[in-house]
mmCIF file of N, CA and C in Angstrom:
data_model
loop_
_atom_site.group_PDB
_atom_site.id
_atom_site.type_symbol
_atom_site.label_atom_id
_atom_site.label_comp_id
_atom_site.label_asym_id
_atom_site.label_seq_id
_atom_site.Cartn_x
_atom_site.Cartn_y
_atom_site.Cartn_z
ATOM 1 N N MET Q 24 -56.962 18.021 -15.102
ATOM 2 C CA MET Q 24 -55.937 17.084 -15.465
ATOM 3 C C MET Q 24 -55.158 17.602 -16.668
ATOM 4 N N LYS Q 25 -53.845 17.405 -16.667
ATOM 5 C CA LYS Q 25 -53.019 17.870 -17.774
ATOM 6 C C LYS Q 25 -53.239 16.973 -18.988
ATOM 7 N N SER Q 26 -53.204 17.570 -20.158
ATOM 8 C CA SER Q 26 -53.363 16.782 -21.378
ATOM 9 C C SER Q 26 -51.984 16.445 -21.947
ATOM 10 N N ASP Q 27 -51.923 15.372 -22.706
ATOM 11 C CA ASP Q 27 -50.708 14.934 -23.404
ATOM 12 C C ASP Q 27 -49.530 14.618 -22.474
ATOM 13 N N ILE Q 28 -49.794 14.100 -21.262
ATOM 14 C CA ILE Q 28 -48.694 13.726 -20.376
ATOM 15 C C ILE Q 28 -48.552 12.211 -20.256
ATOM 16 N N HIS Q 29 -49.510 11.463 -20.748
ATOM 17 C CA HIS Q 29 -49.471 10.012 -20.634
ATOM 18 C C HIS Q 29 -48.830 9.394 -21.871
ATOM 19 N N PRO Q 30 -48.021 8.322 -21.693
ATOM 20 C CA PRO Q 30 -47.422 7.669 -22.859
ATOM 21 C C PRO Q 30 -48.488 6.958 -23.699
ATOM 22 N N GLU Q 31 -48.161 6.729 -24.960
ATOM 23 C CA GLU Q 31 -49.082 6.042 -25.868
ATOM 24 C C GLU Q 31 -49.270 4.591 -25.431
ATOM 25 N N TYR Q 32 -50.478 4.124 -25.413
ATOM 26 C CA TYR Q 32 -50.835 2.769 -24.998
ATOM 27 C C TYR Q 32 -51.270 2.019 -26.248
ATOM 28 N N HIS Q 33 -50.549 0.946 -26.615
ATOM 29 C CA HIS Q 33 -50.798 0.263 -27.881
ATOM 30 C C HIS Q 33 -50.564 -1.243 -27.720
ATOM 31 N N GLU Q 34 -50.832 -1.998 -28.781
ATOM 32 C CA GLU Q 34 -50.693 -3.455 -28.751
ATOM 33 C C GLU Q 34 -49.277 -3.865 -29.158
ATOM 34 N N ILE Q 35 -48.671 -4.800 -28.375
ATOM 35 C CA ILE Q 35 -47.368 -5.369 -28.697
ATOM 36 C C ILE Q 35 -47.466 -6.893 -28.594
ATOM 37 N N THR Q 36 -46.434 -7.577 -29.073
ATOM 38 C CA THR Q 36 -46.349 -9.029 -28.960
ATOM 39 C C THR Q 36 -45.244 -9.371 -27.970
ATOM 40 N N VAL Q 37 -45.550 -10.242 -27.015
ATOM 41 C CA VAL Q 37 -44.565 -10.702 -26.035
ATOM 42 C C VAL Q 37 -44.198 -12.141 -26.387
ATOM 43 N N VAL Q 38 -42.882 -12.411 -26.539
ATOM 44 C CA VAL Q 38 -42.400 -13.748 -26.863
ATOM 45 C C VAL Q 38 -41.719 -14.318 -25.618
ATOM 46 N N MET Q 39 -42.237 -15.467 -25.143
ATOM 47 C CA MET Q 39 -41.701 -16.120 -23.955
ATOM 48 C C MET Q 39 -40.408 -16.856 -24.303
ATOM 49 N N THR Q 40 -39.697 -17.382 -23.298
ATOM 50 C CA THR Q 40 -38.421 -18.055 -23.527
ATOM 51 C C THR Q 40 -38.564 -19.331 -24.339
ATOM 52 N N ASP Q 41 -39.730 -19.974 -24.295
ATOM 53 C CA ASP Q 41 -39.920 -21.209 -25.064
ATOM 54 C C ASP Q 41 -40.449 -20.949 -26.478
ATOM 55 N N GLY Q 42 -40.579 -19.687 -26.860
ATOM 56 C CA GLY Q 42 -41.011 -19.342 -28.212
ATOM 57 C C GLY Q 42 -42.493 -19.033 -28.348
ATOM 58 N N THR Q 43 -43.305 -19.367 -27.338
ATOM 59 C CA THR Q 43 -44.721 -19.024 -27.413
ATOM 60 C C THR Q 43 -44.875 -17.523 -27.306
ATOM 61 N N ASP Q 44 -45.943 -17.015 -27.872
ATOM 62 C CA ASP Q 44 -46.152 -15.567 -27.819
ATOM 63 C C ASP Q 44 -47.604 -15.236 -27.538
ATOM 64 N N PHE Q 45 -47.815 -13.993 -27.116
ATOM 65 C CA PHE Q 45 -49.168 -13.494 -26.896
ATOM 66 C C PHE Q 45 -49.168 -11.983 -27.119
ATOM 67 N N LYS Q 46 -50.324 -11.463 -27.384
ATOM 68 C CA LYS Q 46 -50.473 -10.029 -27.601
ATOM 69 C C LYS Q 46 -51.030 -9.398 -26.338
ATOM 70 N N THR Q 47 -50.533 -8.194 -26.048
ATOM 71 C CA THR Q 47 -51.013 -7.443 -24.901
ATOM 72 C C THR Q 47 -50.913 -5.959 -25.221
ATOM 73 N N ARG Q 48 -51.493 -5.154 -24.371
ATOM 74 C CA ARG Q 48 -51.395 -3.714 -24.556
ATOM 75 C C ARG Q 48 -50.375 -3.178 -23.574
ATOM 76 N N SER Q 49 -49.521 -2.234 -24.040
ATOM 77 C CA SER Q 49 -48.418 -1.745 -23.231
ATOM 78 C C SER Q 49 -47.978 -0.366 -23.709
ATOM 79 N N THR Q 50 -47.141 0.276 -22.917
ATOM 80 C CA THR Q 50 -46.508 1.529 -23.326
ATOM 81 C C THR Q 50 -45.108 1.257 -23.874
ATOM 82 N N TYR Q 51 -44.681 -0.022 -23.909
ATOM 83 C CA TYR Q 51 -43.361 -0.405 -24.407
ATOM 84 C C TYR Q 51 -43.254 -0.173 -25.908
ATOM 85 N N GLY Q 52 -42.160 0.440 -26.347
ATOM 86 C CA GLY Q 52 -41.846 0.558 -27.771
ATOM 87 C C GLY Q 52 -42.914 1.229 -28.607
ATOM 88 N N ALA Q 53 -43.028 0.736 -29.839
ATOM 89 C CA ALA Q 53 -43.975 1.276 -30.810
ATOM 90 C C ALA Q 53 -45.074 0.247 -31.065
ATOM 91 N N PRO Q 54 -46.195 0.680 -31.643
ATOM 92 C CA PRO Q 54 -47.262 -0.278 -31.949
ATOM 93 C C PRO Q 54 -46.746 -1.411 -32.835
ATOM 94 N N GLY Q 55 -47.100 -2.657 -32.480
ATOM 95 C CA GLY Q 55 -46.704 -3.822 -33.253
ATOM 96 C C GLY Q 55 -45.318 -4.353 -32.930
ATOM 97 N N GLU Q 56 -44.610 -3.734 -32.015
ATOM 98 C CA GLU Q 56 -43.253 -4.167 -31.668
ATOM 99 C C GLU Q 56 -43.288 -5.483 -30.888
ATOM 100 N N THR Q 57 -42.151 -6.193 -30.850
ATOM 101 C CA THR Q 57 -42.046 -7.470 -30.161
ATOM 102 C C THR Q 57 -41.115 -7.339 -28.967
ATOM 103 N N LEU Q 58 -41.555 -7.818 -27.814
ATOM 104 C CA LEU Q 58 -40.757 -7.850 -26.595
ATOM 105 C C LEU Q 58 -40.368 -9.296 -26.339
ATOM 106 N N ARG Q 59 -39.070 -9.598 -26.383
ATOM 107 C CA ARG Q 59 -38.586 -10.961 -26.160
ATOM 108 C C ARG Q 59 -38.062 -11.062 -24.723
ATOM 109 N N LEU Q 60 -38.602 -12.028 -23.981
ATOM 110 C CA LEU Q 60 -38.241 -12.189 -22.585
ATOM 111 C C LEU Q 60 -37.045 -13.121 -22.424
ATOM 112 N N ASP Q 61 -36.136 -12.786 -21.505
ATOM 113 C CA ASP Q 61 -35.021 -13.658 -21.148
ATOM 114 C C ASP Q 61 -35.412 -14.558 -19.982
ATOM 115 N N ILE Q 62 -36.265 -14.058 -19.107
ATOM 116 C CA ILE Q 62 -36.740 -14.799 -17.942
ATOM 117 C C ILE Q 62 -38.242 -14.615 -17.876
ATOM 118 N N ASP Q 63 -38.971 -15.703 -17.658
ATOM 119 C CA ASP Q 63 -40.420 -15.623 -17.530
ATOM 120 C C ASP Q 63 -40.891 -16.652 -16.504
ATOM 121 N N PRO Q 64 -42.170 -16.688 -16.175
ATOM 122 C CA PRO Q 64 -42.663 -17.631 -15.168
ATOM 123 C C PRO Q 64 -42.438 -19.099 -15.514
ATOM 124 N N LYS Q 65 -42.173 -19.416 -16.776
ATOM 125 C CA LYS Q 65 -41.939 -20.815 -17.160
ATOM 126 C C LYS Q 65 -40.512 -21.257 -16.835
ATOM 127 N N THR Q 66 -39.581 -20.310 -16.647
ATOM 128 C CA THR Q 66 -38.185 -20.668 -16.423
ATOM 129 C C THR Q 66 -37.612 -20.147 -15.116
ATOM 130 N N HIS Q 67 -38.226 -19.169 -14.492
ATOM 131 C CA HIS Q 67 -37.664 -18.561 -13.288
ATOM 132 C C HIS Q 67 -37.889 -19.455 -12.067
ATOM 133 N N PRO Q 68 -36.851 -19.678 -11.248
ATOM 134 C CA PRO Q 68 -36.966 -20.555 -10.083
ATOM 135 C C PRO Q 68 -38.043 -20.130 -9.084
ATOM 136 N N ALA Q 69 -38.364 -18.869 -9.019
ATOM 137 C CA ALA Q 69 -39.392 -18.412 -8.086
ATOM 138 C C ALA Q 69 -40.748 -19.033 -8.410
ATOM 139 N N TRP Q 70 -40.990 -19.345 -9.691
ATOM 140 C CA TRP Q 70 -42.256 -19.946 -10.092
ATOM 141 C C TRP Q 70 -42.155 -21.451 -10.315
ATOM 142 N N THR Q 71 -40.972 -21.922 -10.755
ATOM 143 C CA THR Q 71 -40.842 -23.345 -11.077
ATOM 144 C C THR Q 71 -40.454 -24.182 -9.877
ATOM 145 N N GLY Q 72 -39.803 -23.586 -8.878
ATOM 146 C CA GLY Q 72 -39.356 -24.327 -7.712
ATOM 147 C C GLY Q 72 -38.052 -25.066 -7.957
ATOM 148 N N GLN Q 73 -37.491 -24.956 -9.138
ATOM 149 C CA GLN Q 73 -36.219 -25.594 -9.475
ATOM 150 C C GLN Q 73 -35.152 -24.516 -9.572
ATOM 151 N N HIS Q 74 -34.019 -24.774 -8.944
ATOM 152 C CA HIS Q 74 -32.935 -23.793 -8.967
ATOM 153 C C HIS Q 74 -31.929 -24.170 -10.041
ATOM 154 N N ARG Q 75 -31.710 -23.254 -10.996
ATOM 155 C CA ARG Q 75 -30.713 -23.470 -12.047
ATOM 156 C C ARG Q 75 -29.606 -22.451 -11.873
ATOM 157 N N LEU Q 76 -28.385 -22.867 -12.121
ATOM 158 C CA LEU Q 76 -27.253 -21.977 -12.049
ATOM 159 C C LEU Q 76 -26.919 -21.517 -13.464
ATOM 160 N N VAL Q 77 -27.053 -20.232 -13.716
ATOM 161 C CA VAL Q 77 -26.768 -19.678 -15.031
ATOM 162 C C VAL Q 77 -25.450 -18.928 -14.945
ATOM 163 N N ASP Q 78 -24.457 -19.390 -15.673
ATOM 164 C CA ASP Q 78 -23.132 -18.780 -15.659
ATOM 165 C C ASP Q 78 -23.039 -17.771 -16.790
ATOM 166 N N THR Q 79 -23.105 -16.494 -16.437
ATOM 167 C CA THR Q 79 -23.036 -15.431 -17.430
ATOM 168 C C THR Q 79 -21.623 -14.875 -17.470
ATOM 169 N N GLY Q 80 -20.970 -15.043 -18.575
ATOM 170 C CA GLY Q 80 -19.627 -14.495 -18.748
ATOM 171 C C GLY Q 80 -18.572 -15.136 -17.874
ATOM 172 N N GLY Q 81 -18.763 -16.383 -17.459
ATOM 173 C CA GLY Q 81 -17.757 -17.082 -16.673
ATOM 174 C C GLY Q 81 -17.665 -16.632 -15.226
ATOM 175 N N GLN Q 82 -18.688 -15.972 -14.728
ATOM 176 C CA GLN Q 82 -18.650 -15.455 -13.362
ATOM 177 C C GLN Q 82 -18.527 -16.566 -12.317
ATOM 178 N N VAL Q 83 -19.203 -17.690 -12.530
ATOM 179 C CA VAL Q 83 -19.129 -18.799 -11.575
ATOM 180 C C VAL Q 83 -17.723 -19.390 -11.567
ATOM 181 N N ALA Q 84 -17.140 -19.593 -12.738
ATOM 182 C CA ALA Q 84 -15.783 -20.125 -12.832
ATOM 183 C C ALA Q 84 -14.788 -19.164 -12.176
ATOM 184 N N LYS Q 85 -14.973 -17.889 -12.388
ATOM 185 C CA LYS Q 85 -14.103 -16.874 -11.796
ATOM 186 C C LYS Q 85 -14.199 -16.906 -10.270
ATOM 187 N N PHE Q 86 -15.397 -17.039 -9.751
ATOM 188 C CA PHE Q 86 -15.622 -17.132 -8.313
ATOM 189 C C PHE Q 86 -14.955 -18.390 -7.746
ATOM 190 N N ASN Q 87 -15.185 -19.525 -8.408
ATOM 191 C CA ASN Q 87 -14.604 -20.788 -7.939
ATOM 192 C C ASN Q 87 -13.078 -20.733 -7.932
ATOM 193 N N LYS Q 88 -12.481 -20.133 -8.944
ATOM 194 C CA LYS Q 88 -11.030 -20.033 -9.019
ATOM 195 C C LYS Q 88 -10.489 -19.150 -7.899
ATOM 196 N N ARG Q 89 -11.165 -18.063 -7.637
ATOM 197 C CA ARG Q 89 -10.721 -17.129 -6.613
ATOM 198 C C ARG Q 89 -10.748 -17.745 -5.220
ATOM 199 N N TYR Q 90 -11.759 -18.569 -4.937
ATOM 200 C CA TYR Q 90 -11.943 -19.094 -3.592
ATOM 201 C C TYR Q 90 -11.686 -20.593 -3.477
ATOM 202 N N GLU Q 91 -10.973 -21.198 -4.416
ATOM 203 C CA GLU Q 91 -10.754 -22.631 -4.398
ATOM 204 C C GLU Q 91 -9.888 -23.094 -3.226
ATOM 205 N N GLY Q 92 -9.006 -22.258 -2.715
ATOM 206 C CA GLY Q 92 -8.124 -22.632 -1.624
ATOM 207 C C GLY Q 92 -8.757 -22.626 -0.241
ATOM 208 N N LEU Q 93 -9.996 -22.172 -0.134
ATOM 209 C CA LEU Q 93 -10.652 -22.086 1.171
ATOM 210 C C LEU Q 93 -11.255 -23.418 1.615
ATOM 211 N N GLY Q 94 -11.362 -24.385 0.735
ATOM 212 C CA GLY Q 94 -11.917 -25.689 1.090
ATOM 213 C C GLY Q 94 -13.421 -25.656 1.284
ATOM 214 N N ILE Q 95 -14.094 -24.722 0.674
ATOM 215 C CA ILE Q 95 -15.559 -24.633 0.753
ATOM 216 C C ILE Q 95 -16.147 -25.395 -0.426
ATOM 217 N N GLY Q 96 -17.196 -26.140 -0.164
ATOM 218 C CA GLY Q 96 -17.925 -26.770 -1.257
ATOM 219 C C GLY Q 96 -17.515 -28.147 -1.475
#
């Protein structure tokens, strides 16, 4: 087996969308670094069963304006 080919495995802190955090071991970043999640099992529709529409940068409004004359919706 080759030596020195694996990334460093160390402890980091993961912060969920609601502010709760936990420590885990990962190859992400540097030891002691914090990973802040934008989407996690507490907010993602795949786990919650609730569908939320998130408008990033006005994309939904742009879509609605473009297709408003089609009479859809």
